[in-house]
GROMACS .gro file of C-alpha atoms in nm:
model
  190
    1MET     CA    1  -1.942  -0.202   1.683
    2GLY     CA    2  -2.262  -0.277   1.666
    3LEU     CA    3  -2.471  -0.458   1.397
    4PRO     CA    4  -2.418  -0.368   1.047
    5LYS     CA    5  -2.663  -0.096   0.872
    6ARG     CA    6  -2.886  -0.279   0.648
    7ILE     CA    7  -3.056  -0.129   0.347
    8ARG     CA    8  -3.274  -0.238   0.072
    9ILE     CA    9  -3.184  -0.248  -0.271
   10SER     CA   10  -3.438   0.010  -0.344
   11ASP     CA   11  -3.290   0.227  -0.134
   12LYS     CA   12  -3.057   0.567  -0.227
   13PHE     CA   13  -2.761   0.653  -0.005
   14ARG     CA   14  -2.497   0.892   0.013
   15PHE     CA   15  -2.148   0.825  -0.082
   16GLU     CA   16  -1.838   0.939  -0.232
   17CYS     CA   17  -1.516   0.762  -0.227
   18THR     CA   18  -1.241   0.932  -0.024
   19ARG     CA   19  -0.955   0.715  -0.114
   20CYS     CA   20  -0.864   0.710   0.243
   21ASP     CA   21  -0.759   0.285   0.167
   22LEU     CA   22  -0.981   0.179   0.453
   23CYS     CA   23  -1.118  -0.045   0.255
   24CYS     CA   24  -0.816  -0.149   0.061
   25GLY     CA   25  -0.533  -0.078   0.276
   26THR     CA   26  -0.599  -0.225   0.626
   27GLY     CA   27  -0.724  -0.597   0.527
   28PRO     CA   28  -0.832  -0.842   0.616
   29ASN     CA   29  -0.792  -0.975   0.224
   30VAL     CA   30  -1.041  -0.994  -0.024
   31SER     CA   31  -1.194  -1.305  -0.071
   32ILE     CA   32  -1.266  -1.372  -0.455
   33THR     CA   33  -1.489  -1.581  -0.698
   34ILE     CA   34  -1.322  -1.797  -0.971
   35TYR     CA   35  -1.452  -1.541  -1.183
   36ASP     CA   36  -1.292  -1.240  -1.022
   37ALA     CA   37  -0.971  -1.455  -1.047
   38VAL     CA   38  -1.024  -1.508  -1.431
   39ARG     CA   39  -1.043  -1.115  -1.461
   40ILE     CA   40  -0.781  -0.985  -1.270
   41ALA     CA   41  -0.526  -1.287  -1.467
   42GLU     CA   42  -0.660  -1.161  -1.805
   43LYS     CA   43  -0.572  -0.766  -1.665
   44ILE     CA   44  -0.230  -0.853  -1.560
   45ASN     CA   45  -0.161  -1.093  -1.842
   46VAL     CA   46  -0.083  -1.424  -1.643
   47SER     CA   47  -0.198  -1.768  -1.671
   48ILE     CA   48  -0.504  -1.871  -1.448
   49ASN     CA   49  -0.249  -2.137  -1.308
   50ASP     CA   50   0.043  -1.867  -1.271
   51PHE     CA   51  -0.194  -1.680  -1.123
   52LEU     CA   52  -0.339  -1.929  -0.853
   53ARG     CA   53   0.051  -2.001  -0.774
   54PHE     CA   54   0.185  -1.628  -0.763
   55TYR     CA   55  -0.133  -1.382  -0.682
   56VAL     CA   56  -0.374  -1.583  -0.436
   57LYS     CA   57  -0.317  -1.727  -0.113
   58VAL     CA   58  -0.556  -2.035  -0.066
   59ILE     CA   59  -0.729  -2.124   0.226
   60ILE     CA   60  -0.925  -2.480   0.250
   61ALA     CA   61  -1.234  -2.417   0.499
   62ASP     CA   62  -1.394  -2.734   0.510
   63MET     CA   63  -1.334  -2.863   0.201
   64ILE     CA   64  -1.404  -2.581   0.005
   65PRO     CA   65  -1.106  -2.323  -0.116
   66VAL     CA   66  -1.154  -2.002  -0.023
   67MET     CA   67  -0.912  -1.750  -0.262
   68LEU     CA   68  -0.793  -1.453  -0.084
   69LEU     CA   69  -0.608  -1.184  -0.253
   70PRO     CA   70  -0.261  -1.107  -0.081
   71GLY     CA   71  -0.158  -0.833   0.135
   72ASP     CA   72   0.152  -0.652   0.256
   73MET     CA   73   0.231  -0.675   0.650
   74LYS     CA   74  -0.014  -0.375   0.687
   75GLY     CA   75  -0.284  -0.566   0.547
   76ARG     CA   76  -0.278  -0.339   0.202
   77CYS     CA   77  -0.423  -0.515  -0.081
   78ALA     CA   78  -0.122  -0.600  -0.298
   79PHE     CA   79  -0.298  -0.423  -0.578
   80LEU     CA   80  -0.350  -0.097  -0.416
   81GLY     CA   81  -0.115   0.156  -0.542
   82PHE     CA   82   0.003   0.524  -0.442
   83SER     CA   83   0.011   0.823  -0.668
   84GLU     CA   84   0.284   1.116  -0.619
   85ASN     CA   85  -0.009   1.275  -0.440
   86GLY     CA   86  -0.018   0.979  -0.189
   87LYS     CA   87  -0.408   0.932  -0.330
   88THR     CA   88  -0.452   0.535  -0.338
   89TYR     CA   89  -0.578   0.376  -0.655
   90CYS     CA   90  -0.668   0.013  -0.793
   91LYS     CA   91  -0.388  -0.092  -1.015
   92ILE     CA   92  -0.632  -0.355  -1.135
   93TYR     CA   93  -0.973  -0.095  -1.141
   94GLU     CA   94  -1.096  -0.271  -1.470
   95ALA     CA   95  -1.104  -0.605  -1.322
   96ARG     CA   96  -1.121  -0.512  -0.952
   97PRO     CA   97  -1.327  -0.809  -0.781
   98MET     CA   98  -1.705  -0.781  -0.731
   99LYS     CA   99  -1.715  -0.717  -0.367
  100CYS     CA  100  -1.451  -0.437  -0.467
  101ARG     CA  101  -1.686  -0.285  -0.721
  102LEU     CA  102  -1.984  -0.297  -0.484
  103PHE     CA  103  -1.834  -0.130  -0.144
  104PRO     CA  104  -1.931   0.034   0.061
  105ILE     CA  105  -2.228  -0.200   0.005
  106LYS     CA  106  -2.198  -0.570   0.108
  107ILE     CA  107  -2.377  -0.869   0.026
  108PHE     CA  108  -2.491  -1.134   0.313
  109LYS     CA  109  -2.722  -1.353   0.121
  110LEU     CA  110  -2.805  -1.484  -0.241
  111SER     CA  111  -3.149  -1.327  -0.267
  112GLY     CA  112  -3.362  -1.084  -0.117
  113GLU     CA  113  -3.401  -0.695  -0.074
  114GLU     CA  114  -3.184  -0.641   0.213
  115LEU     CA  115  -2.830  -0.532   0.157
  116GLU     CA  116  -2.554  -0.436   0.429
  117ILE     CA  117  -2.360  -0.103   0.392
  118ASP     CA  118  -2.046  -0.065   0.571
  119GLU     CA  119  -2.077   0.265   0.800
  120GLU     CA  120  -1.701   0.265   0.908
  121CYS     CA  121  -1.624   0.396   0.531
  122PRO     CA  122  -1.589   0.786   0.569
  123GLY     CA  123  -1.754   0.869   0.262
  124ILE     CA  124  -2.069   0.708   0.354
  125GLY     CA  125  -2.264   1.019   0.368
  126SER     CA  126  -2.094   1.273   0.158
  127GLY     CA  127  -2.113   1.309  -0.188
  128PRO     CA  128  -2.443   1.207  -0.416
  129GLU     CA  129  -2.736   1.040  -0.405
  130ARG     CA  130  -2.686   0.695  -0.520
  131GLU     CA  131  -2.923   0.428  -0.623
  132VAL     CA  132  -2.831   0.069  -0.540
  133PRO     CA  133  -2.678  -0.077  -0.820
  134LYS     CA  134  -2.909  -0.328  -0.869
  135GLU     CA  135  -2.754  -0.465  -1.183
  136LEU     CA  136  -2.424  -0.531  -1.009
  137VAL     CA  137  -2.581  -0.674  -0.710
  138GLU     CA  138  -2.758  -0.947  -0.948
  139SER     CA  139  -2.429  -1.023  -1.144
  140TYR     CA  140  -2.243  -1.025  -0.831
  141ARG     CA  141  -2.485  -1.268  -0.655
  142LYS     CA  142  -2.505  -1.482  -0.973
  143GLU     CA  143  -2.108  -1.520  -0.977
  144LEU     CA  144  -2.122  -1.615  -0.589
  145LYS     CA  145  -2.391  -1.889  -0.686
  146MET     CA  146  -2.244  -2.031  -0.958
  147HIS     CA  147  -1.909  -2.016  -0.770
  148TYR     CA  148  -2.011  -2.231  -0.481
  149GLU     CA  149  -2.202  -2.437  -0.682
  150LEU     CA  150  -1.946  -2.537  -0.902
  151LEU     CA  151  -1.719  -2.614  -0.608
  152HIS     CA  152  -1.942  -2.816  -0.397
  153LYS     CA  153  -2.006  -3.040  -0.740
  154LEU     CA  154  -1.633  -3.094  -0.802
  155ILE     CA  155  -1.573  -3.172  -0.426
  156ILE     CA  156  -1.888  -3.317  -0.276
  157GLU     CA  157  -2.039  -3.496  -0.598
  158ASP     CA  158  -1.726  -3.552  -0.858
  159GLY     CA  159  -1.472  -3.633  -0.529
  160LEU     CA  160  -1.204  -3.401  -0.627
  161GLU     CA  161  -0.966  -3.267  -0.354
  162PRO     CA  162  -1.008  -2.891  -0.260
  163ILE     CA  163  -0.709  -2.755  -0.472
  164GLU     CA  164  -0.764  -2.990  -0.771
  165ALA     CA  165  -1.127  -2.880  -0.807
  166LEU     CA  166  -1.019  -2.495  -0.767
  167ARG     CA  167  -0.807  -2.543  -1.081
  168ASN     CA  168  -1.092  -2.701  -1.234
  169ALA     CA  169  -1.314  -2.464  -1.152
  170LEU     CA  170  -1.083  -2.164  -1.252
  171ASN     CA  171  -1.036  -2.340  -1.575
  172ILE     CA  172  -1.421  -2.382  -1.644
  173ALA     CA  173  -1.443  -2.016  -1.584
  174SER     CA  174  -1.213  -1.883  -1.791
  175TYR     CA  175  -1.381  -2.078  -2.104
  176GLU     CA  176  -1.754  -1.978  -1.950
  177LEU     CA  177  -1.595  -1.596  -1.909
  178GLY     CA  178  -1.427  -1.588  -2.285
  179LYS     CA  179  -1.723  -1.745  -2.438
  180GLU     CA  180  -1.971  -1.457  -2.322
  181MET     CA  181  -1.682  -1.220  -2.384
  182ARG     CA  182  -1.640  -1.354  -2.745
  183LYS     CA  183  -2.068  -1.328  -2.798
  184GLY     CA  184  -2.061  -0.961  -2.641
  185PHE     CA  185  -2.289  -1.006  -2.376
  186TYR     CA  186  -2.049  -0.967  -2.080
  187ASN     CA  187  -2.042  -0.644  -1.912
  188ALA     CA  188  -1.889  -0.581  -1.552
  189LYS     CA  189  -1.991  -0.257  -1.474
  190SER     CA  190  -1.880  -0.014  -1.232
   0.00000   0.00000   0.00000
């Protein structure tokens, strides 16, 4: 496997999802932000605390908690469904993580023009030519930045233990997203 292919945010690329399940069905599990967690918990109608207890795996990496969506023994996402004709679908499509919304595009830094594209995806090179969804890229970058800044503040500056900090961060994110939704500003596109 070589270096990932880089594209610029202004580039166009050909892509059409084949619903092959390579992205959702082969692992590793998807890491999610506190904002992803809030959207998913709301979609599946569970409290944020129950979502943290029953729907994610948390790994502490150098004091920073990382939430992963669970997978089965084959590495398939817990929210990957199979229709009667064998095609895959996302059970939480409207609330799927930002990382999934962008696939096959991958963010590898929080600013700049360069992105990565997953060339292992069989849908690359087929279908209509598309523009990079710039607004979605910027929304995800903003969420990533807020996610890590908040966890850093709670753990490093306020001295909370990682899991306690994660719980607090989830409650803060839940309040923030709820406030934005009530005002009508929040729009998770794609």
